[in-house]
Coordinates of C-alpha atoms in Angstrom, one line a residue:
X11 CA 2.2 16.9 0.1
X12 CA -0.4 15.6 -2.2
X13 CA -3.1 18.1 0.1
X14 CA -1.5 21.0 -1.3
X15 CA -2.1 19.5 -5.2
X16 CA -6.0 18.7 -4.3
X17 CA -6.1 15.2 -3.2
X18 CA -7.5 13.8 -0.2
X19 CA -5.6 11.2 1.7
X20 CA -7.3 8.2 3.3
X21 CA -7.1 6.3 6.1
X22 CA -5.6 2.3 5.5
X23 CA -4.9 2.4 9.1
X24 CA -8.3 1.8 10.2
X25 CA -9.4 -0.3 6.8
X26 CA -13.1 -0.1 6.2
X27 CA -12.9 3.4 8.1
X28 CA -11.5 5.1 4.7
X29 CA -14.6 3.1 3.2
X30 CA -16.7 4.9 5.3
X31 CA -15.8 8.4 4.6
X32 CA -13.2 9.2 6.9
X33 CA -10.4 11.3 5.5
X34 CA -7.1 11.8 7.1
X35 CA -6.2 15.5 8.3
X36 CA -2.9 14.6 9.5
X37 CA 0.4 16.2 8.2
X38 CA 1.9 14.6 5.3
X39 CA 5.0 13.7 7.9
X40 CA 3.0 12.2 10.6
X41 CA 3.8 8.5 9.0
X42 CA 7.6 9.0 9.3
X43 CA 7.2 7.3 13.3
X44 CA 7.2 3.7 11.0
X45 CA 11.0 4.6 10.4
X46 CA 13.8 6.2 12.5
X47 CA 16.7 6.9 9.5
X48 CA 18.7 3.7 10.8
X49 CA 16.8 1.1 9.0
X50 CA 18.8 -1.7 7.2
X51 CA 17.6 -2.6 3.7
X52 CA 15.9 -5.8 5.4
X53 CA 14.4 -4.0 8.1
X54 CA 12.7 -1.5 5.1
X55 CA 11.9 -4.4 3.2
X56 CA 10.4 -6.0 6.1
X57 CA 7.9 -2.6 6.9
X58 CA 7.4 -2.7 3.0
X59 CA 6.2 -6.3 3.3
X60 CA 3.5 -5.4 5.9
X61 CA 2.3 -2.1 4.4
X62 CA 1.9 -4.2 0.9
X63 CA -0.3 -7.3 3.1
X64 CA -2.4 -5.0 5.1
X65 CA -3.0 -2.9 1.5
X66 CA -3.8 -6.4 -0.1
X67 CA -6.2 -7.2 3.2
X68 CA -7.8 -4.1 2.5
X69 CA -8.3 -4.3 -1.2
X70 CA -9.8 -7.8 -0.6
X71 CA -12.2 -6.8 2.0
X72 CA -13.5 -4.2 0.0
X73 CA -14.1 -6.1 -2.9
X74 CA -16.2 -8.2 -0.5
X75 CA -18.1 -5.6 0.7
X76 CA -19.1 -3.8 -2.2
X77 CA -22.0 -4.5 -4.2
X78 CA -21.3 -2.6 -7.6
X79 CA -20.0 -5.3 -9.8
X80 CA -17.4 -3.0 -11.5
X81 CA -16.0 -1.2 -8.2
X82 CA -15.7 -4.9 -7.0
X83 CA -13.4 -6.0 -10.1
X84 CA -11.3 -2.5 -9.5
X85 CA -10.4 -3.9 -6.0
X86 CA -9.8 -7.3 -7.1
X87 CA -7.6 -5.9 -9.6
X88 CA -6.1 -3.5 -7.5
X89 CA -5.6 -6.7 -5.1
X90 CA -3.6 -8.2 -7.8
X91 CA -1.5 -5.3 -8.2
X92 CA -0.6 -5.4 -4.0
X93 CA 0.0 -9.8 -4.7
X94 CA 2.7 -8.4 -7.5
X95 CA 3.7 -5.9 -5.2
X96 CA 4.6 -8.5 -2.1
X97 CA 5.9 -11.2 -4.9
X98 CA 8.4 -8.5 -5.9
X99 CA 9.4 -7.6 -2.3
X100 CA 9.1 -11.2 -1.2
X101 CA 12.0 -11.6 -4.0
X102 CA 14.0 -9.3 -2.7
X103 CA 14.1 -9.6 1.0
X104 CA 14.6 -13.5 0.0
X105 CA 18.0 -12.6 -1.8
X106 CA 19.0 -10.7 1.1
X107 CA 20.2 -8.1 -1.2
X108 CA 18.6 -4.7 -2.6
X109 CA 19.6 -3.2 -5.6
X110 CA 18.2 -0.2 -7.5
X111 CA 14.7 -0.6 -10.0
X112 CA 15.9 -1.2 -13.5
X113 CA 15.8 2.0 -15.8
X114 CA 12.7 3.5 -16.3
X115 CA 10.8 1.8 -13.0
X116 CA 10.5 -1.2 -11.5
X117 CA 9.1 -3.5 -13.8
X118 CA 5.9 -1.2 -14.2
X119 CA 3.8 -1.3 -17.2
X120 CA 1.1 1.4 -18.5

């Protein structure tokens, strides 16, 4: 989808591979294999909650690696963003309950 507007999409599955320049050329739908239709709420939550760590694992390492002292406070603050992201989700999959975002998003800013 986002192809067809101009934008490359990138690699998380292999981490440090997107950091090296390797671009995805897989259809848009090739992703959908993480979910079959039947999911429960937890069980979405749950695949949520690992996409969000494995983002935040990525984030972290890149910050690590980089040595530009501005591109390494973009993925620390990015980083941030993903710790929000997992507090959020943690919430929910803790309440055992989903409910729609609020009105205008889910508690975004900016």
């Amino acid at each position: 989808m986002l192809g067809s507007h101009g934008f490359e999409a990138y690699s998380l599955d292999g981490g440090m591979d997107a950091w090296n320049g390797l671009v995805s050329r897989a259809e848009v739908d090739q992703g959908k294999w993480l979910l079959d239709g039947g999911e429960t709420p937890e069980e979405a939550l749950d695949l949520a909650l690992a996409l969000e760590a494995d983002s935040l694992d990525l984030y972290l390492r890149l910050a690590r690696e980089v040595q530009a002292s501005g591109a390494k406070a973009v993925f620390l603050e990015i980083a941030e963003e993903e710790k929000a992201h997992l507090r959020r989700l943690g919430d929910l999959r803790g309440r055992g309950t989903v409910s729609p975002p609020p009105a205008g998003g889910a508690g975004r800013t900016g």
